[in-house]
Amino acid sequence: MSAKQFHITTFGCQMNVHDSQWLGKSLEALGWAQGTEMDADVLILNTCSVREKPEQKVYSHLGRLRDLWLRNPELLVAVGGCVAQQVGETFFARFPYVRLIFGPDGLPMVPDALARLTREPDLRMSFLDFTESFPERDAALAEPGVQRQAYVTIMQGCDNFCAYCIVPLTRGRQRSRSSGSILGECRGLVDRGVREITLLGQNVNSYGLDSKSAGTVKEPGFPTVLDAIASLPGLRRLRFTTSHPKDLSPETITAFGRHQNLCPHLHLPLQSGSDAVLRAMGRKYTLDNYLDLVDGLRRTRPEIALTTDLIVGFPGETDRDFQLTLDAMRRVGFASSFSFVYSDRPGTRAANMDGKLDRDVKAERLRVLQDVQSELSEQWLGRMVGARVEVLVEGESRKTSEDLPSCRGRDEFGQTVNFPVPPEAPRDMIGEIVPVRIREAKKHSLWGCMEVDG
Ligand code: SAH
Ligand code: SF4
Ligand code: F3S
């Protein structure tokens, strides 16, 4: 029998990206091969439900697969992730070619389930239960020396129930992974040549503080785990995401001073600059609390790049509230931000709130906010000109400079840097960390020159 071909389409956050990477490696370990969507026998959609748009994309994508299925009735389609958890088995009724539905906690069972489904064409399966503890899965490690950047999940779910957010409903309660398996995975990755690790969770700062932890092994807090990982010999770069301002502890802030391999970049979602809106969102901090954290971070690591998430048009947001968000952005000077128009999500508190705003008002606020961010990002990038940064090379750049081939990568601040490859540079630089002097700031990225003698 020839090897099965599979194709994974991923929507959503880094947790989903990482889950898909794990699934891909696990299916390859079964002897299956990655294929294109047109050719594959098994199609997997890993979905996101955080706003209405990504949810709608799932239905339209599944609708388009109907033609492929009509041409190849043996096509096997699986839907996983947050929309699968939210919508459940109704996918079976709407899309006859969907034969597996799995929520985020069901992922570890998916490789075996897919293998079985290919053998039993009349079977359909679903994994929609939440597990009691962190859904540990077999390691799917790459060949030594191949992978230079890796994600490591340290927790599943979220206990915060921010008024607008569906994530606690789709990913379940917070369950911290055991510190032993986290460290074991990180050590294994560094031994195989990984240079940069990003720790993942919906709210990494509350690692170990699960509300349901009674009876389970007590884990140390986030700063302890962070210290242990940062101290692994050979680990060049460490990052973590996402942080909730209410749980960002002084020990985590000072870790940026203790560990030079902890990259000077923090993504710290503010959501709104208005205390009234923050209260309605249930975020449990004020703008002043947030600005105090920013001061602490800048005292510890003055050059740190701060990025954020912002929502415009939360129910009841007045024009004055919105102006407070713009003021806050300017006061912090975010290097970049993700900004979203508020979108009703089923089962959340905000969906039932009064004071919903007109679409046009929300769209206009988003436009204004994004203009302010463009200004701030340009200022931030402009200040980098002349600086010497360390770039972890991710690939060849589509752009060239002075007719030399160019490389693209990320510096320690998380910014994209392009640079021409000097003729005397080693041939294959992908995965290397190289010093680059920044020469020019573009709208969203930087150009520099490699410093060959370092
Ligand atoms: N756990 C992370 C990320 C959650 S989802 C955190 O707490 O920061 C990523 C972002 O999506 C959120 O930070 C928020 O800005 C945005 N978001 C979540 N729900 C939303 C909704 N209903 N409408 C618009 N944006 C939303
Ligand atoms: Fe959603 Fe809030 Fe949890 Fe983030 S902290 S995942 S925004 S409920
Ligand atoms: Fe989306 Fe689920 Fe991540 S809703 S943002 S994929 S946790």
GROMACS .gro file of C-alpha atoms and ligand atoms in nm:
model
  495
    1MET     CA    1   0.000   0.000   0.000
    2SER     CA    2   0.140   0.342  -0.088
    3ALA     CA    3   0.200   0.596   0.190
    4LYS     CA    4  -0.101   0.805   0.285
    5GLN     CA    5  -0.071   1.173   0.214
    6PHE     CA    6  -0.207   1.428   0.458
    7HIS     CA    7  -0.251   1.804   0.458
    8ILE     CA    8  -0.310   2.026   0.761
    9THR     CA    9  -0.465   2.374   0.739
   10THR     CA   10  -0.418   2.581   1.053
   11PHE     CA   11  -0.613   2.883   1.174
   12GLY     CA   12  -0.556   3.073   1.497
   13CYS     CA   13  -0.288   3.127   1.756
   14GLN     CA   14   0.058   2.984   1.815
   15MET     CA   15  -0.092   2.710   2.031
   16ASN     CA   16  -0.279   2.583   1.727
   17VAL     CA   17   0.029   2.624   1.506
   18HIS     CA   18   0.227   2.417   1.754
   19ASP     CA   19  -0.049   2.154   1.784
   20SER     CA   20  -0.048   2.120   1.404
   21GLN     CA   21   0.330   2.087   1.397
   22TRP     CA   22   0.308   1.806   1.651
   23LEU     CA   23   0.032   1.632   1.453
   24GLY     CA   24   0.233   1.660   1.130
   25LYS     CA   25   0.541   1.504   1.289
   26SER     CA   26   0.332   1.229   1.450
   27LEU     CA   27   0.170   1.138   1.119
   28GLU     CA   28   0.509   1.131   0.950
   29ALA     CA   29   0.618   0.890   1.224
   30LEU     CA   30   0.333   0.662   1.105
   31GLY     CA   31   0.496   0.662   0.761
   32TRP     CA   32   0.254   0.916   0.609
   33ALA     CA   33   0.376   1.204   0.394
   34GLN     CA   34   0.278   1.571   0.374
   35GLY     CA   35   0.091   1.646   0.051
   36THR     CA   36  -0.098   1.935  -0.104
   37GLU     CA   37  -0.465   1.988  -0.031
   38MET     CA   38  -0.549   1.880  -0.388
   39ASP     CA   39  -0.363   1.549  -0.365
   40ALA     CA   40  -0.387   1.441  -0.002
   41ASP     CA   41  -0.607   1.151   0.114
   42VAL     CA   42  -0.649   1.297   0.461
   43LEU     CA   43  -0.731   1.665   0.519
   44ILE     CA   44  -0.716   1.814   0.867
   45LEU     CA   45  -0.847   2.159   0.961
   46ASN     CA   46  -0.720   2.295   1.292
   47THR     CA   47  -0.964   2.573   1.369
   48CYS     CA   48  -0.994   2.898   1.567
   49SER     CA   49  -1.306   3.040   1.723
   50VAL     CA   50  -1.177   3.356   1.888
   51ARG     CA   51  -1.371   3.590   1.660
   52GLU     CA   52  -1.659   3.539   1.420
   53LYS     CA   53  -1.443   3.574   1.108
   54PRO     CA   54  -1.209   3.279   1.168
   55GLU     CA   55  -1.512   3.068   1.261
   56GLN     CA   56  -1.685   3.159   0.932
   57LYS     CA   57  -1.366   3.073   0.742
   58VAL     CA   58  -1.392   2.716   0.869
   59TYR     CA   59  -1.740   2.669   0.722
   60SER     CA   60  -1.648   2.819   0.388
   61HIS     CA   61  -1.329   2.612   0.372
   62LEU     CA   62  -1.524   2.294   0.449
   63GLY     CA   63  -1.780   2.389   0.185
   64ARG     CA   64  -1.504   2.413  -0.076
   65LEU     CA   65  -1.382   2.063   0.011
   66ARG     CA   66  -1.710   1.919  -0.118
   67ASP     CA   67  -1.578   1.925  -0.477
   68LEU     CA   68  -1.263   1.738  -0.380
   69TRP     CA   69  -1.476   1.477  -0.202
   70LEU     CA   70  -1.706   1.434  -0.502
   71ARG     CA   71  -1.399   1.356  -0.711
   72ASN     CA   72  -1.249   1.131  -0.443
   73PRO     CA   73  -1.514   0.970  -0.220
   74GLU     CA   74  -1.240   0.815  -0.004
   75LEU     CA   75  -1.124   1.156   0.108
   76LEU     CA   76  -1.107   1.171   0.487
   77VAL     CA   77  -1.165   1.509   0.651
   78ALA     CA   78  -1.095   1.583   1.020
   79VAL     CA   79  -1.189   1.903   1.202
   80GLY     CA   80  -0.999   1.989   1.518
   81GLY     CA   81  -0.927   2.280   1.748
   82CYS     CA   82  -1.149   2.544   1.899
   83VAL     CA   83  -1.443   2.556   1.654
   84ALA     CA   84  -1.461   2.175   1.669
   85GLN     CA   85  -1.484   2.196   2.049
   86GLN     CA   86  -1.745   2.470   2.029
   87VAL     CA   87  -1.969   2.325   1.759
   88GLY     CA   88  -1.908   1.953   1.816
   89GLU     CA   89  -2.081   1.679   1.623
   90THR     CA   90  -2.309   1.908   1.423
   91PHE     CA   91  -2.021   1.908   1.172
   92PHE     CA   92  -2.110   1.546   1.092
   93ALA     CA   93  -2.462   1.643   0.985
   94ARG     CA   94  -2.356   1.945   0.780
   95PHE     CA   95  -2.056   1.793   0.606
   96PRO     CA   96  -2.089   1.421   0.520
   97TYR     CA   97  -1.717   1.393   0.444
   98VAL     CA   98  -1.611   1.498   0.797
   99ARG     CA   99  -1.524   1.177   0.981
  100LEU     CA  100  -1.326   1.296   1.283
  101ILE     CA  101  -1.396   1.584   1.519
  102PHE     CA  102  -1.152   1.663   1.799
  103GLY     CA  103  -1.115   1.940   2.052
  104PRO     CA  104  -0.777   2.067   2.173
  105ASP     CA  105  -0.760   1.802   2.448
  106GLY     CA  106  -0.833   1.523   2.200
  107LEU     CA  107  -0.521   1.590   1.994
  108PRO     CA  108  -0.298   1.316   2.147
  109MET     CA  109  -0.546   1.054   2.023
  110VAL     CA  110  -0.567   1.183   1.666
  111PRO     CA  111  -0.280   0.996   1.494
  112ASP     CA  112  -0.415   0.653   1.602
  113ALA     CA  113  -0.772   0.758   1.524
  114LEU     CA  114  -0.682   0.869   1.171
  115ALA     CA  115  -0.499   0.543   1.107
  116ARG     CA  116  -0.808   0.351   1.218
  117LEU     CA  117  -1.046   0.564   1.012
  118THR     CA  118  -0.848   0.494   0.696
  119ARG     CA  119  -0.896   0.121   0.761
  120GLU     CA  120  -1.267   0.144   0.851
  121PRO     CA  121  -1.441   0.361   0.590
  122ASP     CA  122  -1.783   0.360   0.761
  123LEU     CA  123  -1.655   0.481   1.097
  124ARG     CA  124  -1.681   0.833   1.239
  125MET     CA  125  -1.517   0.943   1.563
  126SER     CA  126  -1.518   1.241   1.797
  127PHE     CA  127  -1.298   1.345   2.091
  128LEU     CA  128  -1.462   1.634   2.268
  129ASP     CA  129  -1.407   1.566   2.638
  130PHE     CA  130  -1.183   1.783   2.848
  131THR     CA  131  -0.913   1.594   3.036
  132GLU     CA  132  -0.864   1.634   3.414
  133SER     CA  133  -0.495   1.715   3.388
  134PHE     CA  134  -0.269   1.853   3.114
  135PRO     CA  135  -0.318   1.636   2.801
  136GLU     CA  136   0.040   1.510   2.778
  137ARG     CA  137   0.140   1.370   2.439
  138ASP     CA  138   0.430   1.166   2.306
  139ALA     CA  139   0.731   1.372   2.213
  140ALA     CA  140   0.759   1.426   1.837
  141LEU     CA  141   1.119   1.541   1.818
  142ALA     CA  142   1.287   1.635   1.492
  143GLU     CA  143   1.617   1.495   1.366
  144PRO     CA  144   1.915   1.647   1.549
  145GLY     CA  145   2.043   1.967   1.390
  146VAL     CA  146   1.735   2.029   1.173
  147GLN     CA  147   1.515   2.238   1.398
  148ARG     CA  148   1.646   2.562   1.549
  149GLN     CA  149   1.328   2.715   1.692
  150ALA     CA  150   1.067   2.531   1.894
  151TYR     CA  151   0.748   2.591   2.085
  152VAL     CA  152   0.692   2.415   2.416
  153THR     CA  153   0.341   2.411   2.561
  154ILE     CA  154   0.344   2.455   2.939
  155MET     CA  155  -0.029   2.469   3.009
  156GLN     CA  156  -0.367   2.410   2.854
  157GLY     CA  157  -0.682   2.621   2.891
  158CYS     CA  158  -0.763   2.936   3.081
  159ASP     CA  159  -0.947   3.026   3.404
  160ASN     CA  160  -0.990   3.398   3.343
  161PHE     CA  161  -1.320   3.421   3.157
  162CYS     CA  162  -1.259   3.771   3.022
  163ALA     CA  163  -1.609   3.887   2.928
  164TYR     CA  164  -1.549   3.881   2.550
  165CYS     CA  165  -1.347   3.561   2.523
  166ILE     CA  166  -1.450   3.212   2.414
  167VAL     CA  167  -1.113   3.048   2.485
  168PRO     CA  168  -1.202   2.913   2.835
  169LEU     CA  169  -1.500   2.741   2.669
  170THR     CA  170  -1.300   2.591   2.383
  171ARG     CA  171  -0.975   2.505   2.562
  172GLY     CA  172  -1.121   2.428   2.904
  173ARG     CA  173  -0.993   2.514   3.252
  174GLN     CA  174  -0.630   2.591   3.312
  175ARG     CA  175  -0.420   2.280   3.363
  176SER     CA  176  -0.046   2.324   3.411
  177ARG     CA  177   0.187   2.067   3.264
  178SER     CA  178   0.430   1.903   3.510
  179SER     CA  179   0.753   2.101   3.540
  180GLY     CA  180   0.944   1.773   3.497
  181SER     CA  181   0.803   1.710   3.149
  182ILE     CA  182   0.848   2.074   3.047
  183LEU     CA  183   1.214   2.069   3.145
  184GLY     CA  184   1.263   1.726   2.994
  185GLU     CA  185   1.124   1.845   2.659
  186CYS     CA  186   1.332   2.165   2.666
  187ARG     CA  187   1.648   1.971   2.747
  188GLY     CA  188   1.577   1.725   2.464
  189LEU     CA  189   1.526   2.012   2.218
  190VAL     CA  190   1.849   2.191   2.318
  191ASP     CA  191   2.040   1.862   2.292
  192ARG     CA  192   1.910   1.830   1.935
  193GLY     CA  193   2.036   2.174   1.843
  194VAL     CA  194   1.737   2.399   1.910
  195ARG     CA  195   1.857   2.754   1.976
  196GLU     CA  196   1.531   2.932   2.056
  197ILE     CA  197   1.242   2.809   2.267
  198THR     CA  198   0.906   2.984   2.305
  199LEU     CA  199   0.697   2.872   2.602
  200LEU     CA  200   0.327   2.868   2.520
  201GLY     CA  201   0.006   2.897   2.717
  202GLN     CA  202  -0.304   3.118   2.722
  203ASN     CA  203  -0.179   3.281   3.040
  204VAL     CA  204   0.172   3.159   3.119
  205ASN     CA  205   0.212   3.395   3.416
  206SER     CA  206  -0.040   3.190   3.615
  207TYR     CA  207   0.145   2.864   3.547
  208GLY     CA  208   0.115   2.633   3.852
  209LEU     CA  209  -0.180   2.827   3.996
  210ASP     CA  210  -0.459   2.612   3.854
  211SER     CA  211  -0.789   2.667   4.032
  212LYS     CA  212  -0.860   2.295   3.997
  213SER     CA  213  -0.521   2.184   4.130
  214ALA     CA  214  -0.657   2.030   4.454
  215GLY     CA  215  -0.533   1.673   4.472
  216THR     CA  216  -0.286   1.707   4.187
  217VAL     CA  217   0.088   1.751   4.225
  218LYS     CA  218   0.172   2.111   4.316
  219GLU     CA  219   0.389   2.271   4.054
  220PRO     CA  220   0.631   2.559   4.117
  221GLY     CA  221   0.529   2.901   3.986
  222PHE     CA  222   0.620   3.044   3.646
  223PRO     CA  223   0.938   3.235   3.752
  224THR     CA  224   1.090   2.912   3.893
  225VAL     CA  225   1.025   2.719   3.573
  226LEU     CA  226   1.148   3.013   3.366
  227ASP     CA  227   1.472   3.032   3.566
  228ALA     CA  228   1.531   2.658   3.523
  229ILE     CA  229   1.480   2.669   3.146
  230ALA     CA  230   1.681   2.988   3.095
  231SER     CA  231   1.969   2.820   3.280
  232LEU     CA  232   1.985   2.520   3.042
  233PRO     CA  233   2.336   2.520   2.896
  234GLY     CA  234   2.328   2.585   2.522
  235LEU     CA  235   1.990   2.759   2.506
  236ARG     CA  236   2.057   3.084   2.319
  237ARG     CA  237   1.708   3.238   2.326
  238LEU     CA  238   1.398   3.202   2.539
  239ARG     CA  239   1.059   3.367   2.490
  240PHE     CA  240   0.714   3.312   2.639
  241THR     CA  241   0.360   3.403   2.541
  242THR     CA  242   0.088   3.499   2.632
  243SER     CA  243   0.115   3.703   2.951
  244HIS     CA  244  -0.178   3.844   3.145
  245PRO     CA  245  -0.091   4.175   3.315
  246LYS     CA  246  -0.276   4.080   3.636
  247ASP     CA  247  -0.042   3.782   3.689
  248LEU     CA  248   0.290   3.924   3.570
  249SER     CA  249   0.488   3.893   3.894
  250PRO     CA  250   0.790   4.099   4.007
  251GLU     CA  251   1.002   3.779   3.988
  252THR     CA  252   0.909   3.733   3.624
  253ILE     CA  253   0.996   4.097   3.551
  254THR     CA  254   1.336   4.066   3.720
  255ALA     CA  255   1.403   3.747   3.521
  256PHE     CA  256   1.465   3.981   3.225
  257GLY     CA  257   1.762   4.112   3.423
  258ARG     CA  258   1.885   3.773   3.545
  259HIS     CA  259   1.892   3.598   3.208
  260GLN     CA  260   2.045   3.757   2.903
  261ASN     CA  261   1.907   3.473   2.690
  262LEU     CA  262   1.553   3.580   2.785
  263CYS     CA  263   1.478   3.791   2.476
  264PRO     CA  264   1.403   4.162   2.537
  265HIS     CA  265   1.049   4.138   2.401
  266LEU     CA  266   0.723   4.094   2.587
  267HIS     CA  267   0.376   4.059   2.442
  268LEU     CA  268   0.150   4.202   2.712
  269PRO     CA  269  -0.214   4.238   2.601
  270LEU     CA  270  -0.363   4.566   2.726
  271GLN     CA  271  -0.702   4.534   2.545
  272SER     CA  272  -0.814   4.887   2.641
  273GLY     CA  273  -0.671   5.203   2.797
  274SER     CA  274  -0.996   5.285   2.979
  275ASP     CA  275  -1.043   5.159   3.335
  276ALA     CA  276  -1.420   5.146   3.286
  277VAL     CA  277  -1.383   4.919   2.982
  278LEU     CA  278  -1.115   4.707   3.151
  279ARG     CA  279  -1.357   4.658   3.445
  280ALA     CA  280  -1.641   4.560   3.211
  281MET     CA  281  -1.406   4.319   3.035
  282GLY     CA  282  -1.319   4.159   3.371
  283ARG     CA  283  -0.947   4.209   3.315
  284LYS     CA  284  -0.873   4.279   3.685
  285TYR     CA  285  -0.613   4.555   3.635
  286THR     CA  286  -0.623   4.929   3.575
  287LEU     CA  287  -0.423   5.133   3.328
  288ASP     CA  288  -0.203   5.251   3.617
  289ASN     CA  289  -0.131   4.889   3.716
  290TYR     CA  290  -0.030   4.823   3.356
  291LEU     CA  291   0.192   5.131   3.336
  292ASP     CA  292   0.365   5.024   3.661
  293LEU     CA  293   0.450   4.692   3.498
  294VAL     CA  294   0.588   4.876   3.197
  295ASP     CA  295   0.807   5.090   3.427
  296GLY     CA  296   0.934   4.781   3.606
  297LEU     CA  297   1.015   4.609   3.277
  298ARG     CA  298   1.195   4.914   3.138
  299ARG     CA  299   1.395   4.956   3.461
  300THR     CA  300   1.505   4.593   3.434
  301ARG     CA  301   1.571   4.584   3.059
  302PRO     CA  302   1.561   4.940   2.918
  303GLU     CA  303   1.565   4.831   2.555
  304ILE     CA  304   1.272   4.585   2.588
  305ALA     CA  305   1.019   4.584   2.301
  306LEU     CA  306   0.659   4.577   2.417
  307THR     CA  307   0.380   4.452   2.194
  308THR     CA  308   0.012   4.414   2.273
  309ASP     CA  309  -0.344   4.315   2.179
  310LEU     CA  310  -0.619   4.578   2.165
  311ILE     CA  311  -0.994   4.549   2.117
  312VAL     CA  312  -1.202   4.841   1.985
  313GLY     CA  313  -1.578   4.871   2.017
  314PHE     CA  314  -1.633   4.664   2.329
  315PRO     CA  315  -2.001   4.705   2.436
  316GLY     CA  316  -2.046   5.047   2.598
  317GLU     CA  317  -1.707   5.184   2.480
  318THR     CA  318  -1.747   5.562   2.449
  319ASP     CA  319  -1.542   5.788   2.228
  320ARG     CA  320  -1.361   5.905   2.542
  321ASP     CA  321  -1.279   5.542   2.637
  322PHE     CA  322  -1.141   5.495   2.289
  323GLN     CA  323  -0.927   5.811   2.316
  324LEU     CA  324  -0.786   5.671   2.643
  325THR     CA  325  -0.672   5.362   2.452
  326LEU     CA  326  -0.492   5.582   2.196
  327ASP     CA  327  -0.328   5.779   2.481
  328ALA     CA  328  -0.216   5.459   2.649
  329MET     CA  329  -0.063   5.331   2.324
  330ARG     CA  330   0.139   5.652   2.293
  331ARG     CA  331   0.245   5.648   2.659
  332VAL     CA  332   0.378   5.291   2.632
  333GLY     CA  333   0.512   5.330   2.279
  334PHE     CA  334   0.423   4.979   2.163
  335ALA     CA  335   0.660   4.842   1.900
  336SER     CA  336   0.362   4.670   1.736
  337SER     CA  337   0.015   4.551   1.822
  338PHE     CA  338  -0.262   4.320   1.710
  339SER     CA  339  -0.590   4.507   1.707
  340PHE     CA  340  -0.939   4.370   1.666
  341VAL     CA  341  -1.294   4.488   1.632
  342TYR     CA  342  -1.500   4.343   1.917
  343SER     CA  343  -1.696   4.042   1.797
  344ASP     CA  344  -1.979   3.864   1.986
  345ARG     CA  345  -1.891   3.508   2.082
  346PRO     CA  346  -2.153   3.256   2.189
  347GLY     CA  347  -2.161   3.179   2.561
  348THR     CA  348  -1.955   3.480   2.670
  349ARG     CA  349  -2.080   3.749   2.912
  350ALA     CA  350  -2.016   4.033   2.668
  351ALA     CA  351  -2.245   3.877   2.406
  352ASN     CA  352  -2.537   3.960   2.638
  353MET     CA  353  -2.425   4.311   2.731
  354ASP     CA  354  -2.609   4.629   2.635
  355GLY     CA  355  -2.444   4.909   2.445
  356LYS     CA  356  -2.332   4.723   2.132
  357LEU     CA  357  -2.171   4.961   1.885
  358ASP     CA  358  -2.244   5.014   1.517
  359ARG     CA  359  -2.024   4.832   1.275
  360ASP     CA  360  -1.916   5.158   1.110
  361VAL     CA  361  -1.813   5.315   1.441
  362LYS     CA  362  -1.607   5.009   1.527
  363ALA     CA  363  -1.444   5.000   1.183
  364GLU     CA  364  -1.356   5.369   1.202
  365ARG     CA  365  -1.204   5.329   1.550
  366LEU     CA  366  -0.995   5.038   1.427
  367ARG     CA  367  -0.868   5.246   1.136
  368VAL     CA  368  -0.770   5.535   1.362
  369LEU     CA  369  -0.602   5.301   1.610
  370GLN     CA  370  -0.405   5.127   1.337
  371ASP     CA  371  -0.286   5.464   1.204
  372VAL     CA  372  -0.155   5.552   1.551
  373GLN     CA  373   0.017   5.213   1.572
  374SER     CA  374   0.181   5.262   1.231
  375GLU     CA  375   0.327   5.588   1.356
  376LEU     CA  376   0.454   5.423   1.675
  377SER     CA  377   0.597   5.125   1.488
  378GLU     CA  378   0.778   5.354   1.246
  379GLN     CA  379   0.925   5.547   1.539
  380TRP     CA  380   1.029   5.223   1.707
  381LEU     CA  381   1.193   5.080   1.397
  382GLY     CA  382   1.354   5.418   1.321
  383ARG     CA  383   1.526   5.414   1.659
  384MET     CA  384   1.685   5.078   1.571
  385VAL     CA  385   1.894   5.232   1.291
  386GLY     CA  386   2.260   5.207   1.391
  387ALA     CA  387   2.197   4.933   1.649
  388ARG     CA  388   2.370   4.597   1.639
  389VAL     CA  389   2.127   4.310   1.674
  390GLU     CA  390   2.152   3.931   1.668
  391VAL     CA  391   1.946   3.773   1.393
  392LEU     CA  392   1.832   3.413   1.399
  393VAL     CA  393   1.821   3.340   1.025
  394GLU     CA  394   1.490   3.184   0.917
  395GLY     CA  395   1.526   3.175   0.540
  396GLU     CA  396   1.616   3.350   0.221
  397SER     CA  397   1.465   3.692   0.174
  398ARG     CA  398   1.243   3.754  -0.126
  399LYS     CA  399   1.399   4.098  -0.145
  400THR     CA  400   1.752   4.153  -0.266
  401SER     CA  401   1.988   4.437  -0.205
  402GLU     CA  402   2.281   4.548  -0.422
  403ASP     CA  403   2.217   4.233  -0.630
  404LEU     CA  404   2.337   4.013  -0.348
  405PRO     CA  405   2.116   3.727  -0.226
  406SER     CA  406   1.957   3.821   0.102
  407CYS     CA  407   1.850   3.648   0.421
  408ARG     CA  408   1.559   3.713   0.652
  409GLY     CA  409   1.530   3.641   1.022
  410ARG     CA  410   1.425   3.775   1.358
  411ASP     CA  411   1.628   3.975   1.602
  412GLU     CA  412   1.611   3.940   1.979
  413PHE     CA  413   1.328   4.200   1.989
  414GLY     CA  414   1.116   3.984   1.759
  415GLN     CA  415   1.150   4.219   1.459
  416THR     CA  416   1.200   4.097   1.103
  417VAL     CA  417   1.545   4.186   0.973
  418ASN     CA  418   1.664   4.142   0.612
  419PHE     CA  419   2.028   4.162   0.516
  420PRO     CA  420   2.239   4.089   0.206
  421VAL     CA  421   2.466   3.788   0.240
  422PRO     CA  422   2.829   3.897   0.194
  423PRO     CA  423   3.029   3.674  -0.044
  424GLU     CA  424   3.262   3.566   0.238
  425ALA     CA  425   2.973   3.443   0.459
  426PRO     CA  426   2.922   3.069   0.511
  427ARG     CA  427   2.694   2.914   0.244
  428ASP     CA  428   2.412   2.788   0.460
  429MET     CA  429   2.319   3.033   0.730
  430ILE     CA  430   1.964   2.919   0.799
  431GLY     CA  431   1.930   2.849   1.171
  432GLU     CA  432   2.244   3.045   1.261
  433ILE     CA  433   2.244   3.349   1.490
  434VAL     CA  434   2.446   3.626   1.327
  435PRO     CA  435   2.532   3.986   1.424
  436VAL     CA  436   2.373   4.249   1.199
  437ARG     CA  437   2.414   4.628   1.204
  438ILE     CA  438   2.080   4.797   1.122
  439ARG     CA  439   2.110   5.043   0.833
  440GLU     CA  440   1.755   5.124   0.735
  441ALA     CA  441   1.402   5.107   0.875
  442LYS     CA  442   1.118   5.014   0.637
  443LYS     CA  443   0.751   5.029   0.727
  444HIS     CA  444   0.734   4.686   0.892
  445SER     CA  445   1.088   4.554   0.888
  446LEU     CA  446   1.455   4.644   0.906
  447TRP     CA  447   1.748   4.616   0.667
  448GLY     CA  448   2.101   4.571   0.791
  449CYS     CA  449   2.452   4.449   0.711
  450MET     CA  450   2.604   4.139   0.855
  451GLU     CA  451   2.908   4.207   1.070
  452VAL     CA  452   3.136   3.930   0.948
  453ASP     CA  453   3.405   3.973   1.210
  454GLY     CA  454   3.141   3.990   1.480
  455SAH     N1  455  -0.476   3.432   2.613
  455SAH     C1  456  -0.432   3.537   2.538
  455SAH     C2  457  -0.489   3.547   2.398
  455SAH     C3  458  -0.635   3.533   2.381
  455SAH     S1  459  -0.701   3.547   2.222
  455SAH     C4  460  -0.455   3.663   2.619
  455SAH     O1  461  -0.524   3.660   2.717
  455SAH     O2  462  -0.397   3.761   2.586
  455SAH     C5  463  -0.606   3.674   2.143
  455SAH     C6  464  -0.669   3.808   2.139
  455SAH     O3  465  -0.789   3.806   2.067
  455SAH     C7  466  -0.706   3.867   2.272
  455SAH     O4  467  -0.597   3.920   2.340
  455SAH     C8  468  -0.806   3.972   2.234
  455SAH     O5  469  -0.743   4.094   2.203
  455SAH     C9  470  -0.867   3.917   2.105
  455SAH     N2  471  -1.004   3.872   2.127
  455SAH    C10  472  -1.048   3.770   2.204
  455SAH     N3  473  -1.181   3.761   2.200
  455SAH    C11  474  -1.226   3.857   2.118
  455SAH    C12  475  -1.355   3.902   2.072
  455SAH     N4  476  -1.465   3.842   2.114
  455SAH     N5  477  -1.361   4.005   1.986
  455SAH    C13  478  -1.248   4.068   1.944
  455SAH     N6  479  -1.126   4.033   1.984
  455SAH    C14  480  -1.112   3.928   2.070
  456SF4    FE1  481  -0.931   3.478   2.681
  456SF4    FE2  482  -0.883   3.632   2.887
  456SF4    FE3  483  -0.815   3.375   2.897
  456SF4    FE4  484  -0.683   3.541   2.738
  456SF4     S1  485  -0.689   3.551   2.962
  456SF4     S2  486  -0.757   3.339   2.685
  456SF4     S3  487  -0.840   3.684   2.673
  456SF4     S4  488  -1.022   3.455   2.886
  457F3S    FE1  489  -0.823   3.064   1.848
  457F3S    FE2  490  -0.845   2.864   2.015
  457F3S    FE3  491  -0.616   2.993   1.989
  457F3S     S1  492  -0.997   3.017   1.978
  457F3S     S2  493  -0.681   3.198   1.941
  457F3S     S3  494  -0.714   2.874   1.834
  457F3S     S4  495  -0.702   2.913   2.176
   0.00000   0.00000   0.00000
